[in-house]
PDB file of C-alpha atoms in Angstrom:
ATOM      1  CA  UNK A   1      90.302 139.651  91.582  1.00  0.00           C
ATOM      2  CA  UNK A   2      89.810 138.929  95.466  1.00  0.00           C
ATOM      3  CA  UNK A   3      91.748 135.817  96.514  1.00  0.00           C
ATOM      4  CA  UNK A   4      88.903 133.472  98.032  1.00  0.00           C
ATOM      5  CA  UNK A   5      90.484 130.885 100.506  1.00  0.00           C
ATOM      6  CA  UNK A   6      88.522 126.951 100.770  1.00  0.00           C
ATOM      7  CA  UNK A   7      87.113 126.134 103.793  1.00  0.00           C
ATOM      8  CA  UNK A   8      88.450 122.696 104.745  1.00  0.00           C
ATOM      9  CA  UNK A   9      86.016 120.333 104.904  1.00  0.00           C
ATOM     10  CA  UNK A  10      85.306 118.743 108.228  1.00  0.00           C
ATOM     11  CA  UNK A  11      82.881 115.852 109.284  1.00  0.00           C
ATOM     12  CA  UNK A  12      79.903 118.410 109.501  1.00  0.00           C
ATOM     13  CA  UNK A  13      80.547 120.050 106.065  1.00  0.00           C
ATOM     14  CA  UNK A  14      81.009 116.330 104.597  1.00  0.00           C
ATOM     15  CA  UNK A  15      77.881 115.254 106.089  1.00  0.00           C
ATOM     16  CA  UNK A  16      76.274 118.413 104.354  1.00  0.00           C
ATOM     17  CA  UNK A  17      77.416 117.420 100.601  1.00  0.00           C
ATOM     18  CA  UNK A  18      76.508 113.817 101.332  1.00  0.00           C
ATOM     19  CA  UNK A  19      73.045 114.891 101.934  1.00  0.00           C
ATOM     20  CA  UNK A  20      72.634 116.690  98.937  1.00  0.00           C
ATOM     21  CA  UNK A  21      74.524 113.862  96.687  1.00  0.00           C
ATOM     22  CA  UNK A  22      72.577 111.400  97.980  1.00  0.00           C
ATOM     23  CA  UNK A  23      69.128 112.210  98.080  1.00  0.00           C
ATOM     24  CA  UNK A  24      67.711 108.498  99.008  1.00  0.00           C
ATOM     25  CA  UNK A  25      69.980 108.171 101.642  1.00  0.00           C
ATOM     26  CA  UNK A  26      68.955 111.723 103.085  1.00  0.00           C
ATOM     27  CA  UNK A  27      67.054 110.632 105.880  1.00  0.00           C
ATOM     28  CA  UNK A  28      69.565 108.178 106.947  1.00  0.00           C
ATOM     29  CA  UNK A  29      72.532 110.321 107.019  1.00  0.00           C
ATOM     30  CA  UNK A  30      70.643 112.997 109.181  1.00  0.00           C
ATOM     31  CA  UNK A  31      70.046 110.646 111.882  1.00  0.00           C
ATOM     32  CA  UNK A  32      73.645 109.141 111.411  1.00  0.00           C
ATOM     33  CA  UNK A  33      74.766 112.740 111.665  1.00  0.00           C
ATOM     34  CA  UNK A  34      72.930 113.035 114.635  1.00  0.00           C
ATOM     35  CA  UNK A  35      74.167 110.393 116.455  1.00  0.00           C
ATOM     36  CA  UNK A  36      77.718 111.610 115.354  1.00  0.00           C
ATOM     37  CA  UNK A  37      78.854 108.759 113.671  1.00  0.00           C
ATOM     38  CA  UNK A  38      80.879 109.831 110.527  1.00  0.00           C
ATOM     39  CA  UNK A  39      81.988 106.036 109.899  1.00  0.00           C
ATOM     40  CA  UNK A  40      78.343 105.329 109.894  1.00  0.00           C
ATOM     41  CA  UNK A  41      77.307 108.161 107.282  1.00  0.00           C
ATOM     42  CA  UNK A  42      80.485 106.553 104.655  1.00  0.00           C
ATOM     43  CA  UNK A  43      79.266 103.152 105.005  1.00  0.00           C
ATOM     44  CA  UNK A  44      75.866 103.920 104.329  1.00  0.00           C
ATOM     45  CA  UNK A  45      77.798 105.767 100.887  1.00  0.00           C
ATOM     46  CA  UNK A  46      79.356 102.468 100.531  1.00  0.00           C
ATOM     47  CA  UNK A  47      76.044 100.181 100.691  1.00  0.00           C
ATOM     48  CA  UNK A  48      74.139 102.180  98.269  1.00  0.00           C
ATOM     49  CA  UNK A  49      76.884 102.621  95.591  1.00  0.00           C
ATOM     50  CA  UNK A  50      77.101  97.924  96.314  1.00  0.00           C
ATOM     51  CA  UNK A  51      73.381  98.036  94.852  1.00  0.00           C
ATOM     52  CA  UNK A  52      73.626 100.531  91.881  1.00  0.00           C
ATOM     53  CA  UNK A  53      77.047  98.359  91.115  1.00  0.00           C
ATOM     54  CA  UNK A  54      74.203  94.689  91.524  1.00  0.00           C
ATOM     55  CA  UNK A  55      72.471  97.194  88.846  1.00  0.00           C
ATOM     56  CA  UNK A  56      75.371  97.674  87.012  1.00  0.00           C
ATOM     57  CA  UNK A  57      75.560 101.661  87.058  1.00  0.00           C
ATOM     58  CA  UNK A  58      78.704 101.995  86.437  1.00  0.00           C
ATOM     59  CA  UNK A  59      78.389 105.606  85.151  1.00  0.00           C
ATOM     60  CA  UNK A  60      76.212 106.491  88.486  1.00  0.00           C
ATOM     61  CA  UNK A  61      78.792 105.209  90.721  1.00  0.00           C
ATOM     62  CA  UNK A  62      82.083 106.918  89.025  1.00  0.00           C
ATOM     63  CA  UNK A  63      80.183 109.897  89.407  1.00  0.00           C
ATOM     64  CA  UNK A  64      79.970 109.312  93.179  1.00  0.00           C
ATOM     65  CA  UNK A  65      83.256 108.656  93.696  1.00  0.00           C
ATOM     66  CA  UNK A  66      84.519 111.642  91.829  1.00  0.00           C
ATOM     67  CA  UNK A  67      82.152 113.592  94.019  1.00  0.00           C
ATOM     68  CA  UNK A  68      83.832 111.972  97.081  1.00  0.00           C
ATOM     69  CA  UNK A  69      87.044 112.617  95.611  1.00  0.00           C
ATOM     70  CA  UNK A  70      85.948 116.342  95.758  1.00  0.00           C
ATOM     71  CA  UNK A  71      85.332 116.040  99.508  1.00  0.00           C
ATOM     72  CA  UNK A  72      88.380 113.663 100.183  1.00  0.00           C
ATOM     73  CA  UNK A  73      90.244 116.462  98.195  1.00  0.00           C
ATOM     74  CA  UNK A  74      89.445 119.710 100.355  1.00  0.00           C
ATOM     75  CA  UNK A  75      88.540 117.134 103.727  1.00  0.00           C
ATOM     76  CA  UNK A  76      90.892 117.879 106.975  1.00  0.00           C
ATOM     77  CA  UNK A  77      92.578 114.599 108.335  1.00  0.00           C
ATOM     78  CA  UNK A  78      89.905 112.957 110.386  1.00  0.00           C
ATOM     79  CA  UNK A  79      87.762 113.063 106.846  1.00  0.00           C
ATOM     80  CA  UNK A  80      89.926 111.855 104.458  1.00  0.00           C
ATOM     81  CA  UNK A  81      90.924 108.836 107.005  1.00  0.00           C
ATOM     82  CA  UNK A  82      87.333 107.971 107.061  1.00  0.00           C
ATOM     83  CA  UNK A  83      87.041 108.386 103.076  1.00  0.00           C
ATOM     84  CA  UNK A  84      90.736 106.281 102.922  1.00  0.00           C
ATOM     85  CA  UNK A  85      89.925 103.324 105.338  1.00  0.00           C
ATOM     86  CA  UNK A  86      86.161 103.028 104.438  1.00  0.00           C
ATOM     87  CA  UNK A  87      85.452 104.087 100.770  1.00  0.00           C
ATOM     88  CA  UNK A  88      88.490 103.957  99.441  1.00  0.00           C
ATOM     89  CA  UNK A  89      88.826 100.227 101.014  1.00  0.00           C
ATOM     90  CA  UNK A  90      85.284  99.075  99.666  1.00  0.00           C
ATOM     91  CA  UNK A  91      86.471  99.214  95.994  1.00  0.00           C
ATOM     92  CA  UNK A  92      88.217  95.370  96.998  1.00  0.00           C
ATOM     93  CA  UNK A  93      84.798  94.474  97.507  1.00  0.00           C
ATOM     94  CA  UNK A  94      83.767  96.210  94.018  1.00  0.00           C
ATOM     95  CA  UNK A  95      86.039  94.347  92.491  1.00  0.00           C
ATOM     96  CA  UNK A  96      84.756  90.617  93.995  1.00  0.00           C
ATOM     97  CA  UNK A  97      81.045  91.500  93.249  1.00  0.00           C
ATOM     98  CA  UNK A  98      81.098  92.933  89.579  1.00  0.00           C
ATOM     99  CA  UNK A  99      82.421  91.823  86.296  1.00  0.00           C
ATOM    100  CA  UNK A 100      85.749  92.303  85.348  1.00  0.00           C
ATOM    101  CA  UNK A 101      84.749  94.565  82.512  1.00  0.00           C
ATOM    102  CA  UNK A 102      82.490  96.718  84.806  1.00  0.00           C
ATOM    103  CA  UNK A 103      85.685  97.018  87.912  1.00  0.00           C
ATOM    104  CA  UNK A 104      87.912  97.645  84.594  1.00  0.00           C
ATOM    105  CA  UNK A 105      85.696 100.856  83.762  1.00  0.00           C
ATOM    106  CA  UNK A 106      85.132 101.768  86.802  1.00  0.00           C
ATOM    107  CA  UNK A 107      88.811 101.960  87.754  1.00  0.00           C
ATOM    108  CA  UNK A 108      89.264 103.908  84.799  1.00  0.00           C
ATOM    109  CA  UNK A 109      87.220 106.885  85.506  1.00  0.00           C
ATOM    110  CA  UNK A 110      88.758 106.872  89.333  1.00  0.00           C
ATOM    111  CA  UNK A 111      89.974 110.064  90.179  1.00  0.00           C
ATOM    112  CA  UNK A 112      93.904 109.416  90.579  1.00  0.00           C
ATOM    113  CA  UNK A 113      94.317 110.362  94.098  1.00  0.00           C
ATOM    114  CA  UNK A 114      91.949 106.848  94.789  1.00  0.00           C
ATOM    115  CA  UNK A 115      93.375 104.893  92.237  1.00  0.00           C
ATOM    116  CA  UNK A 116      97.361 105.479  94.323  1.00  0.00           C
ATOM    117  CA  UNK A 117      95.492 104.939  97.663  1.00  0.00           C
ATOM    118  CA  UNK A 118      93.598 101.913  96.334  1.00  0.00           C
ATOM    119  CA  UNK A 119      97.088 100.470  95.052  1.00  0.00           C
ATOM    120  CA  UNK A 120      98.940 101.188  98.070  1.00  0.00           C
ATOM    121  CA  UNK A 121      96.172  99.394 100.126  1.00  0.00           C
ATOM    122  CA  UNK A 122      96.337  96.548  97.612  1.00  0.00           C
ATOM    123  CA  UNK A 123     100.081  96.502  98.125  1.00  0.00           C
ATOM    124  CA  UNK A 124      99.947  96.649 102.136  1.00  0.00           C
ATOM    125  CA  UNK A 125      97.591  93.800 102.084  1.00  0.00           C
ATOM    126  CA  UNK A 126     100.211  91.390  99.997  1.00  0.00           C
ATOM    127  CA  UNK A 127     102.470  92.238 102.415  1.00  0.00           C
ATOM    128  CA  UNK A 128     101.021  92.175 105.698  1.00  0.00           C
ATOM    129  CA  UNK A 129      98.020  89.741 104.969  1.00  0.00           C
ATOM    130  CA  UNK A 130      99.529  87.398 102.116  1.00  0.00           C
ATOM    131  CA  UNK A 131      96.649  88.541 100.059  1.00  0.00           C
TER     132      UNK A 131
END
């Protein structure tokens, strides 16, 4: 069996799955891509995973964020910053704007790899912020 090696996912690539994960958002991560703004393309992730959570779609948005997990796992640097320090750092705001039951389940079917980021943010915050 012939050894096939991963291409590691840059911003391009990343753009590329987001597209095709997120077919309402299509249009508006094209012309994000465009104007080459990776942050841009995340946060729009980020705002349409806030209003499936105001529609309490829990299952919908763990399977998003396993799917980012998937691009945050094979993602160079640059990507996985962007998935660390603007994904990752939206589930705070999760948490504030859902029931505790609903943040409870959806922490629970958080790939690992977020869940240790998450906490380590959580933790950096008490210390550096006093939150």
């Amino acid at each position: 069996m012939m050894n096939v090696q991963m291409q590691t996912i840059n911003q391009k690539i990343a753009t590329e799955y987001l597209k095709f994960f997120y077919p309402p958002l299509r249009k508006e991560i094209a012309q994000l891509s465009k104007q080459d703004n990776f942050a841009g393309v995340i946060q729009a992730t980020v705002n349409y995973l806030k209003n499936l959570l105001q529609e309490s779609k829990i299952n919908i948005i763990a399977h998003h964020i396993k799917l980012m997990d998937m691009i945050y796992t094979g993602g160079d640097t640059y990507v996985k910053d962007m998935i660390e320090n603007l994904f990752v750092r939206s589930f705070e705001s999760f948490k504030k704007h859902t029931k505790i039951q609903h943040w409870k389940l959806l922490y629970q079917y958080m790939p690992v790899s977020f869940q240790m980021i998450y906490n380590d943010q959580q933790k950096k915050d008490r210390i550096f912020f006093g939150k």
